[in-house]
Amino acid sequence: MLLAAPRGYCAGVDRAVVAVEKALEHYGAPVYVRKQIVHNIHVVQTLEKRGAIFVEEVDEVPPGAHVVFSAHGVSPAVVQGAADRGLQAIDATCPLVTKVHREAVRFARDDFEILLIGHEGHEEVEGTAGEAPEHTTLVGSPDEADTVVVRDPDKVVWLSQTTLSVDETMETVNRLRARFPNLQDPPSDDICYATQNRQVAIKKVAKNADLVIVVGSANSSNSVRLVEVALEYGAKAAYRVDYAHEVKQEWLDGVNTVGVTSGASVPEVLVQDLLDELAGAGYGDVETVITAEEDLIFSLPKELRKDMTGKNDARALGGRRSGAE
């Protein structure tokens, strides 16, 4: 087996999951969460067992209750809706998504048209577009870049969903720029470092793998992209699973080398379960393929930075962790 590194939890996912756990410790159950806190079935079910209640919209939350906004971010309309119901809101939006929101606000203020590269209906896209709806046009694919219409080709900027394929996003940007030479770039790359790192790692694994298995949920954009990237970069076959028991024997027929990775919202325990399953099928020799090291920890939402005694929580302000793989 070739085990990709980095894989699994990114700093934004870790922050969001810990935020729900800390909120349950601080305030007791139930704590409400708008949408899935991160796109992973196992994580959501685990938090539900601890007392989290997941809702689609804030109007499902009882007035005055605590509600956590997911890692994918929310629009100003959602924030206002929570305030109107007197909810105690805790914002677990990934700081890298918040960065894109701020870019959208700034460019809209300067009267730019924002071409937002992303997937229609994804919570992150809805949140970012909600910051400047009258200035934002969604571009869902490279082909859509060829047909999008803008008001002023000299005042356009592109932003993107943070969890996209790096290669496909840049193809979309290049096709946009061919039509709009004055297209501006965001101040810094919108696709998050963790998404890029996981794609770089699976590219290296894929060229030497007969089969790649990605652990991740179907609604996890970055997990789905890892399957696509693996196929594009040489894997003979690639599949996504939520759990190890979903691996089918026919996938392994004639396979000598299996590559393994996981999306950015996947806890490591699910990867270890897969490694155990594959070891039982004869793939006991594991080689870790390391392409980057990640040690970043994001600070917790401000409401959760102190423990129950009033002291700063051990990981309240984030920083760097030791022992990064």
mmCIF file of C-alpha atoms in Angstrom:
data_model
loop_
_atom_site.group_PDB
_atom_site.id
_atom_site.type_symbol
_atom_site.label_atom_id
_atom_site.label_comp_id
_atom_site.label_asym_id
_atom_site.label_seq_id
_atom_site.Cartn_x
_atom_site.Cartn_y
_atom_site.Cartn_z
ATOM 1 C CA MET A 1 0.000 0.000 0.000
ATOM 2 C CA LEU A 2 1.050 3.548 -0.728
ATOM 3 C CA LEU A 3 -0.320 5.852 1.988
ATOM 4 C CA ALA A 4 -0.521 9.512 1.003
ATOM 5 C CA ALA A 5 0.588 12.251 3.378
ATOM 6 C CA PRO A 6 -0.801 14.762 4.037
ATOM 7 C CA ARG A 7 -4.326 13.341 4.232
ATOM 8 C CA GLY A 8 -7.370 13.696 6.449
ATOM 9 C CA TYR A 9 -8.255 16.541 8.779
ATOM 10 C CA CYS A 10 -7.113 20.015 7.834
ATOM 11 C CA ALA A 11 -6.814 22.864 10.327
ATOM 12 C CA GLY A 12 -10.198 24.327 9.396
ATOM 13 C CA VAL A 13 -12.035 21.030 9.858
ATOM 14 C CA ASP A 14 -10.258 20.340 13.135
ATOM 15 C CA ARG A 15 -11.236 23.801 14.406
ATOM 16 C CA ALA A 16 -14.878 23.329 13.419
ATOM 17 C CA VAL A 17 -15.258 19.879 14.968
ATOM 18 C CA VAL A 18 -13.521 20.958 18.171
ATOM 19 C CA ALA A 19 -15.818 24.012 18.267
ATOM 20 C CA VAL A 20 -18.900 21.784 18.427
ATOM 21 C CA GLU A 21 -17.269 19.556 21.044
ATOM 22 C CA LYS A 22 -16.301 22.572 23.173
ATOM 23 C CA ALA A 23 -19.761 24.116 22.775
ATOM 24 C CA LEU A 24 -21.312 20.900 24.118
ATOM 25 C CA GLU A 25 -18.888 20.977 27.051
ATOM 26 C CA HIS A 26 -19.577 24.644 27.796
ATOM 27 C CA TYR A 27 -23.311 24.841 27.316
ATOM 28 C CA GLY A 28 -24.526 21.255 27.506
ATOM 29 C CA ALA A 29 -26.705 19.452 24.997
ATOM 30 C CA PRO A 30 -28.347 20.256 22.771
ATOM 31 C CA VAL A 31 -26.172 22.530 20.682
ATOM 32 C CA TYR A 32 -27.560 23.206 17.219
ATOM 33 C CA VAL A 33 -25.431 23.215 14.060
ATOM 34 C CA ARG A 34 -26.562 24.768 10.786
ATOM 35 C CA LYS A 35 -25.867 22.259 7.991
ATOM 36 C CA GLN A 36 -23.236 19.547 8.452
ATOM 37 C CA ILE A 37 -20.353 21.004 10.485
ATOM 38 C CA VAL A 38 -18.037 19.355 7.932
ATOM 39 C CA HIS A 39 -18.909 17.078 5.025
ATOM 40 C CA ASN A 40 -18.377 13.702 6.657
ATOM 41 C CA ILE A 41 -21.085 11.245 7.701
ATOM 42 C CA HIS A 42 -19.041 9.679 10.518
ATOM 43 C CA VAL A 43 -18.176 13.034 12.096
ATOM 44 C CA VAL A 44 -21.795 14.199 11.990
ATOM 45 C CA GLN A 45 -23.131 10.967 13.483
ATOM 46 C CA THR A 46 -20.499 11.016 16.235
ATOM 47 C CA LEU A 47 -21.414 14.578 17.217
ATOM 48 C CA GLU A 48 -25.127 13.733 17.112
ATOM 49 C CA LYS A 49 -24.507 11.006 19.703
ATOM 50 C CA ARG A 50 -22.918 13.640 21.946
ATOM 51 C CA GLY A 51 -25.923 15.948 21.700
ATOM 52 C CA ALA A 52 -25.466 18.066 18.582
ATOM 53 C CA ILE A 53 -28.587 18.656 16.519
ATOM 54 C CA PHE A 54 -28.051 19.411 12.846
ATOM 55 C CA VAL A 55 -30.566 21.647 11.081
ATOM 56 C CA GLU A 56 -30.829 23.025 7.582
ATOM 57 C CA GLU A 57 -31.665 26.619 8.528
ATOM 58 C CA VAL A 58 -31.586 28.805 11.621
ATOM 59 C CA ASP A 59 -35.369 29.123 11.719
ATOM 60 C CA GLU A 60 -35.405 25.496 12.948
ATOM 61 C CA VAL A 61 -33.426 26.474 16.067
ATOM 62 C CA PRO A 62 -35.400 27.411 19.210
ATOM 63 C CA PRO A 63 -35.121 31.120 20.066
ATOM 64 C CA GLY A 64 -32.196 31.851 22.379
ATOM 65 C CA ALA A 65 -30.410 28.537 21.754
ATOM 66 C CA HIS A 66 -26.761 28.086 20.774
ATOM 67 C CA VAL A 67 -26.094 27.520 17.084
ATOM 68 C CA VAL A 68 -22.782 26.774 15.379
ATOM 69 C CA PHE A 69 -22.162 27.891 11.802
ATOM 70 C CA SER A 70 -20.356 25.203 9.805
ATOM 71 C CA ALA A 71 -16.804 25.296 8.482
ATOM 72 C CA HIS A 72 -18.138 26.201 5.015
ATOM 73 C CA GLY A 73 -19.330 29.649 6.083
ATOM 74 C CA VAL A 74 -22.651 31.466 5.877
ATOM 75 C CA SER A 75 -24.004 34.544 4.147
ATOM 76 C CA PRO A 76 -24.810 37.783 5.996
ATOM 77 C CA ALA A 77 -28.504 36.899 5.599
ATOM 78 C CA VAL A 78 -27.995 33.776 7.722
ATOM 79 C CA VAL A 79 -26.115 35.743 10.370
ATOM 80 C CA GLN A 80 -28.971 38.252 10.473
ATOM 81 C CA GLY A 81 -31.539 35.466 10.638
ATOM 82 C CA ALA A 82 -29.809 34.016 13.689
ATOM 83 C CA ALA A 83 -29.673 37.439 15.337
ATOM 84 C CA ASP A 84 -33.373 38.012 14.643
ATOM 85 C CA ARG A 85 -34.197 34.818 16.574
ATOM 86 C CA GLY A 86 -31.946 35.786 19.460
ATOM 87 C CA LEU A 87 -29.653 32.820 18.850
ATOM 88 C CA GLN A 88 -26.244 32.524 20.499
ATOM 89 C CA ALA A 89 -24.184 32.082 17.339
ATOM 90 C CA ILE A 90 -20.721 30.523 17.252
ATOM 91 C CA ASP A 91 -18.954 30.982 13.931
ATOM 92 C CA ALA A 92 -16.859 27.925 13.046
ATOM 93 C CA THR A 93 -16.208 29.093 9.477
ATOM 94 C CA CYS A 94 -12.748 28.083 8.291
ATOM 95 C CA PRO A 95 -10.504 31.178 8.380
ATOM 96 C CA LEU A 96 -9.491 30.504 4.771
ATOM 97 C CA VAL A 97 -13.143 30.687 3.716
ATOM 98 C CA THR A 98 -13.537 33.883 5.749
ATOM 99 C CA LYS A 99 -10.635 35.304 3.731
ATOM 100 C CA VAL A 100 -12.566 34.711 0.497
ATOM 101 C CA HIS A 101 -15.655 36.364 2.017
ATOM 102 C CA ARG A 102 -13.614 39.457 2.825
ATOM 103 C CA GLU A 103 -12.234 39.544 -0.696
ATOM 104 C CA ALA A 104 -15.777 39.418 -2.086
ATOM 105 C CA VAL A 105 -16.859 42.329 0.110
ATOM 106 C CA ARG A 106 -13.845 44.415 -0.879
ATOM 107 C CA PHE A 107 -14.136 43.827 -4.621
ATOM 108 C CA ALA A 108 -17.879 44.476 -4.556
ATOM 109 C CA ARG A 109 -17.259 47.735 -2.717
ATOM 110 C CA ASP A 110 -14.899 48.732 -5.535
ATOM 111 C CA ASP A 111 -17.646 47.845 -8.042
ATOM 112 C CA PHE A 112 -15.900 44.816 -9.554
ATOM 113 C CA GLU A 113 -17.882 41.945 -11.005
ATOM 114 C CA ILE A 114 -16.841 38.785 -9.180
ATOM 115 C CA LEU A 115 -16.582 35.584 -11.198
ATOM 116 C CA LEU A 116 -16.876 32.963 -8.475
ATOM 117 C CA ILE A 117 -15.494 29.603 -9.563
ATOM 118 C CA GLY A 118 -17.307 26.857 -7.703
ATOM 119 C CA HIS A 119 -20.134 24.360 -7.577
ATOM 120 C CA GLU A 120 -23.700 25.573 -7.568
ATOM 121 C CA GLY A 121 -25.511 24.671 -4.352
ATOM 122 C CA HIS A 122 -22.349 24.094 -2.295
ATOM 123 C CA GLU A 123 -22.673 25.789 1.098
ATOM 124 C CA GLU A 124 -19.353 27.576 0.729
ATOM 125 C CA VAL A 125 -20.365 29.050 -2.622
ATOM 126 C CA GLU A 126 -23.725 30.161 -1.224
ATOM 127 C CA GLY A 127 -22.007 31.880 1.699
ATOM 128 C CA THR A 128 -19.424 33.683 -0.444
ATOM 129 C CA ALA A 129 -21.951 34.757 -3.078
ATOM 130 C CA GLY A 130 -24.203 35.983 -0.282
ATOM 131 C CA GLU A 131 -21.614 38.582 0.686
ATOM 132 C CA ALA A 132 -22.113 40.382 -2.652
ATOM 133 C CA PRO A 133 -24.986 38.787 -4.555
ATOM 134 C CA GLU A 134 -25.478 41.647 -7.014
ATOM 135 C CA HIS A 135 -21.803 41.603 -7.968
ATOM 136 C CA THR A 136 -21.283 37.832 -8.190
ATOM 137 C CA THR A 137 -21.629 35.433 -11.125
ATOM 138 C CA LEU A 138 -21.015 31.723 -10.602
ATOM 139 C CA VAL A 139 -18.714 29.915 -13.041
ATOM 140 C CA GLY A 140 -19.143 26.195 -12.532
ATOM 141 C CA SER A 141 -16.673 24.727 -15.030
ATOM 142 C CA PRO A 142 -14.087 25.594 -17.690
ATOM 143 C CA ASP A 143 -16.805 25.325 -20.332
ATOM 144 C CA GLU A 144 -18.936 27.890 -18.514
ATOM 145 C CA ALA A 145 -15.967 30.260 -18.684
ATOM 146 C CA ASP A 146 -16.484 30.353 -22.450
ATOM 147 C CA THR A 147 -20.051 31.646 -22.206
ATOM 148 C CA VAL A 148 -20.245 33.804 -19.075
ATOM 149 C CA VAL A 149 -21.385 37.373 -19.727
ATOM 150 C CA VAL A 150 -19.981 40.336 -17.772
ATOM 151 C CA ARG A 151 -21.013 43.976 -17.539
ATOM 152 C CA ASP A 152 -17.546 45.493 -17.923
ATOM 153 C CA PRO A 153 -14.647 43.274 -19.054
ATOM 154 C CA ASP A 154 -12.191 45.765 -17.552
ATOM 155 C CA LYS A 155 -13.614 45.402 -14.024
ATOM 156 C CA VAL A 156 -13.725 41.687 -13.345
ATOM 157 C CA VAL A 157 -11.984 39.554 -10.720
ATOM 158 C CA TRP A 158 -12.070 35.832 -10.064
ATOM 159 C CA LEU A 159 -12.470 34.156 -6.689
ATOM 160 C CA SER A 160 -12.948 30.460 -5.994
ATOM 161 C CA GLN A 161 -14.373 27.860 -3.689
ATOM 162 C CA THR A 162 -11.494 26.668 -1.497
ATOM 163 C CA THR A 163 -11.905 22.916 -2.103
ATOM 164 C CA LEU A 164 -11.703 22.653 -5.896
ATOM 165 C CA SER A 165 -9.291 20.826 -8.151
ATOM 166 C CA VAL A 166 -6.286 23.099 -8.590
ATOM 167 C CA ASP A 167 -5.805 22.012 -12.204
ATOM 168 C CA GLU A 168 -9.433 22.502 -13.245
ATOM 169 C CA THR A 169 -9.643 25.862 -11.487
ATOM 170 C CA MET A 170 -6.596 27.168 -13.316
ATOM 171 C CA GLU A 171 -7.996 25.912 -16.616
ATOM 172 C CA THR A 172 -11.153 27.900 -15.865
ATOM 173 C CA VAL A 173 -9.094 30.982 -14.985
ATOM 174 C CA ASN A 174 -7.027 30.684 -18.165
ATOM 175 C CA ARG A 175 -10.144 30.446 -20.308
ATOM 176 C CA LEU A 176 -11.661 33.432 -18.522
ATOM 177 C CA ARG A 177 -8.491 35.438 -19.051
ATOM 178 C CA ALA A 178 -8.446 34.581 -22.750
ATOM 179 C CA ARG A 179 -11.803 36.361 -23.004
ATOM 180 C CA PHE A 180 -11.137 39.059 -20.401
ATOM 181 C CA PRO A 181 -7.421 39.991 -20.509
ATOM 182 C CA ASN A 182 -7.814 42.463 -17.638
ATOM 183 C CA LEU A 183 -9.235 39.827 -15.291
ATOM 184 C CA GLN A 184 -7.789 40.400 -11.838
ATOM 185 C CA ASP A 185 -6.526 37.675 -9.510
ATOM 186 C CA PRO A 186 -7.404 37.443 -5.808
ATOM 187 C CA PRO A 187 -4.702 38.880 -3.513
ATOM 188 C CA SER A 188 -3.665 35.318 -2.641
ATOM 189 C CA ASP A 189 -4.645 31.841 -3.789
ATOM 190 C CA ASP A 190 -8.202 30.976 -2.735
ATOM 191 C CA ILE A 191 -7.805 27.196 -2.974
ATOM 192 C CA CYS A 192 -6.714 26.201 0.520
ATOM 193 C CA TYR A 193 -3.269 24.824 1.260
ATOM 194 C CA ALA A 194 -4.732 21.546 2.565
ATOM 195 C CA THR A 195 -6.734 20.911 -0.602
ATOM 196 C CA GLN A 196 -3.633 21.561 -2.698
ATOM 197 C CA ASN A 197 -1.398 19.415 -0.479
ATOM 198 C CA ARG A 198 -3.754 16.435 -0.642
ATOM 199 C CA GLN A 199 -3.968 16.704 -4.414
ATOM 200 C CA VAL A 200 -0.182 16.908 -4.766
ATOM 201 C CA ALA A 201 0.219 13.821 -2.552
ATOM 202 C CA ILE A 202 -2.299 11.706 -4.473
ATOM 203 C CA LYS A 203 -0.718 12.729 -7.791
ATOM 204 C CA LYS A 204 2.541 11.185 -6.597
ATOM 205 C CA VAL A 205 0.818 8.062 -5.303
ATOM 206 C CA ALA A 206 -1.445 7.588 -8.336
ATOM 207 C CA LYS A 207 1.331 7.128 -10.884
ATOM 208 C CA ASN A 208 2.490 4.008 -9.021
ATOM 209 C CA ALA A 209 -0.908 2.602 -8.002
ATOM 210 C CA ASP A 210 -3.134 0.078 -9.716
ATOM 211 C CA LEU A 211 -5.991 1.232 -7.493
ATOM 212 C CA VAL A 212 -6.571 4.315 -5.348
ATOM 213 C CA ILE A 213 -9.122 4.349 -2.530
ATOM 214 C CA VAL A 214 -10.160 7.715 -1.106
ATOM 215 C CA VAL A 215 -11.892 7.811 2.257
ATOM 216 C CA GLY A 216 -14.486 10.579 2.263
ATOM 217 C CA SER A 217 -18.179 11.347 1.932
ATOM 218 C CA ALA A 218 -20.059 11.899 -1.319
ATOM 219 C CA ASN A 219 -20.842 15.551 -0.493
ATOM 220 C CA SER A 220 -17.210 16.317 0.309
ATOM 221 C CA SER A 221 -15.998 18.308 -2.680
ATOM 222 C CA ASN A 222 -12.320 17.819 -1.920
ATOM 223 C CA SER A 223 -12.752 14.044 -1.445
ATOM 224 C CA VAL A 224 -14.530 13.694 -4.795
ATOM 225 C CA ARG A 225 -11.768 15.755 -6.424
ATOM 226 C CA LEU A 226 -9.124 13.365 -5.038
ATOM 227 C CA VAL A 227 -10.724 10.490 -6.951
ATOM 228 C CA GLU A 228 -10.696 12.556 -10.139
ATOM 229 C CA VAL A 229 -7.092 13.666 -9.639
ATOM 230 C CA ALA A 230 -5.958 10.085 -8.995
ATOM 231 C CA LEU A 231 -7.467 8.955 -12.298
ATOM 232 C CA GLU A 232 -6.002 11.919 -14.173
ATOM 233 C CA TYR A 233 -2.504 11.195 -12.849
ATOM 234 C CA GLY A 234 -2.175 7.529 -13.611
ATOM 235 C CA ALA A 235 -4.220 5.365 -11.277
ATOM 236 C CA LYS A 236 -5.826 2.535 -13.228
ATOM 237 C CA ALA A 237 -8.912 2.776 -11.014
ATOM 238 C CA ALA A 238 -10.034 4.975 -8.131
ATOM 239 C CA TYR A 239 -13.003 4.831 -5.760
ATOM 240 C CA ARG A 240 -14.376 6.760 -2.799
ATOM 241 C CA VAL A 241 -15.707 5.065 0.359
ATOM 242 C CA ASP A 242 -17.091 6.313 3.645
ATOM 243 C CA TYR A 243 -16.110 3.155 5.511
ATOM 244 C CA ALA A 244 -13.680 0.282 5.003
ATOM 245 C CA HIS A 245 -16.434 -2.313 4.676
ATOM 246 C CA GLU A 246 -17.563 -0.621 1.430
ATOM 247 C CA VAL A 247 -14.466 -1.858 -0.415
ATOM 248 C CA LYS A 248 -15.501 -4.472 -2.981
ATOM 249 C CA GLN A 249 -13.439 -7.569 -3.646
ATOM 250 C CA GLU A 250 -13.620 -7.037 -7.416
ATOM 251 C CA TRP A 251 -11.774 -3.750 -6.992
ATOM 252 C CA LEU A 252 -8.786 -5.711 -5.689
ATOM 253 C CA ASP A 253 -8.725 -8.414 -8.347
ATOM 254 C CA GLY A 254 -5.380 -8.283 -10.143
ATOM 255 C CA VAL A 255 -4.218 -5.294 -8.090
ATOM 256 C CA ASN A 256 -0.629 -5.291 -6.811
ATOM 257 C CA THR A 257 -0.414 -1.765 -5.379
ATOM 258 C CA VAL A 258 -3.184 0.151 -3.626
ATOM 259 C CA GLY A 259 -2.942 3.874 -2.939
ATOM 260 C CA VAL A 260 -4.831 5.262 0.056
ATOM 261 C CA THR A 261 -5.727 8.806 1.038
ATOM 262 C CA SER A 262 -8.583 10.702 2.685
ATOM 263 C CA GLY A 263 -10.371 13.994 2.274
ATOM 264 C CA ALA A 264 -9.815 16.988 4.504
ATOM 265 C CA SER A 265 -12.885 16.264 6.658
ATOM 266 C CA VAL A 266 -12.033 12.628 7.414
ATOM 267 C CA PRO A 267 -10.816 11.485 10.870
ATOM 268 C CA GLU A 268 -7.754 9.258 10.821
ATOM 269 C CA VAL A 269 -9.585 6.386 12.535
ATOM 270 C CA LEU A 270 -11.459 5.732 9.271
ATOM 271 C CA VAL A 271 -8.186 5.496 7.352
ATOM 272 C CA GLN A 272 -6.780 3.073 9.915
ATOM 273 C CA ASP A 273 -9.901 0.922 9.546
ATOM 274 C CA LEU A 274 -9.271 0.832 5.789
ATOM 275 C CA LEU A 275 -5.614 -0.103 6.268
ATOM 276 C CA ASP A 276 -6.679 -2.966 8.547
ATOM 277 C CA GLU A 277 -9.237 -4.139 5.976
ATOM 278 C CA LEU A 278 -6.655 -4.062 3.194
ATOM 279 C CA ALA A 279 -4.053 -5.802 5.355
ATOM 280 C CA GLY A 280 -6.555 -8.609 5.811
ATOM 281 C CA ALA A 281 -6.784 -8.822 2.025
ATOM 282 C CA GLY A 282 -3.023 -9.244 1.729
ATOM 283 C CA TYR A 283 -1.818 -5.662 1.444
ATOM 284 C CA GLY A 284 0.212 -5.566 4.628
ATOM 285 C CA ASP A 285 3.279 -3.688 3.401
ATOM 286 C CA VAL A 286 2.622 0.058 3.869
ATOM 287 C CA GLU A 287 4.840 2.795 2.432
ATOM 288 C CA THR A 288 4.018 6.391 3.367
ATOM 289 C CA VAL A 289 4.452 8.887 0.531
ATOM 290 C CA ILE A 290 5.113 12.298 2.089
ATOM 291 C CA THR A 291 4.924 15.418 -0.082
ATOM 292 C CA ALA A 292 4.406 18.088 2.603
ATOM 293 C CA GLU A 293 4.131 18.540 6.349
ATOM 294 C CA GLU A 294 1.233 20.336 8.025
ATOM 295 C CA ASP A 295 1.378 21.627 11.582
ATOM 296 C CA LEU A 296 -1.032 24.564 11.544
ATOM 297 C CA ILE A 297 -3.740 24.916 14.216
ATOM 298 C CA PHE A 298 -6.391 27.623 13.869
ATOM 299 C CA SER A 299 -7.607 29.488 16.941
ATOM 300 C CA LEU A 300 -11.022 28.556 18.303
ATOM 301 C CA PRO A 301 -14.045 30.834 17.906
ATOM 302 C CA LYS A 302 -13.789 33.594 20.501
ATOM 303 C CA GLU A 303 -16.732 32.272 22.554
ATOM 304 C CA LEU A 304 -14.864 29.013 23.216
ATOM 305 C CA ARG A 305 -11.331 30.174 23.971
ATOM 306 C CA LYS A 306 -11.712 29.921 27.748
ATOM 307 C CA ASP A 307 -12.439 26.709 29.613
ATOM 308 C CA MET A 308 -15.101 26.330 32.271
ATOM 309 C CA THR A 309 -12.815 27.845 34.925
ATOM 310 C CA GLY A 310 -12.246 31.004 32.873
ATOM 311 C CA LYS A 311 -8.710 30.121 31.840
ATOM 312 C CA ASN A 312 -7.600 30.072 28.224
ATOM 313 C CA ASP A 313 -8.221 26.691 26.640
ATOM 314 C CA ALA A 314 -5.014 24.797 25.837
ATOM 315 C CA ARG A 315 -5.501 25.289 22.097
ATOM 316 C CA ALA A 316 -7.506 28.529 22.209
ATOM 317 C CA LEU A 317 -5.216 30.664 20.062
ATOM 318 C CA GLY A 318 -3.917 28.025 17.687
ATOM 319 C CA GLY A 319 -0.341 28.042 16.440
ATOM 320 C CA ARG A 320 1.823 25.127 15.413
ATOM 321 C CA ARG A 321 1.708 21.558 16.640
ATOM 322 C CA SER A 322 4.665 19.226 17.062
ATOM 323 C CA GLY A 323 4.925 15.803 15.496
ATOM 324 C CA ALA A 324 3.394 16.676 12.126
ATOM 325 C CA GLU A 325 3.555 13.825 9.653
#
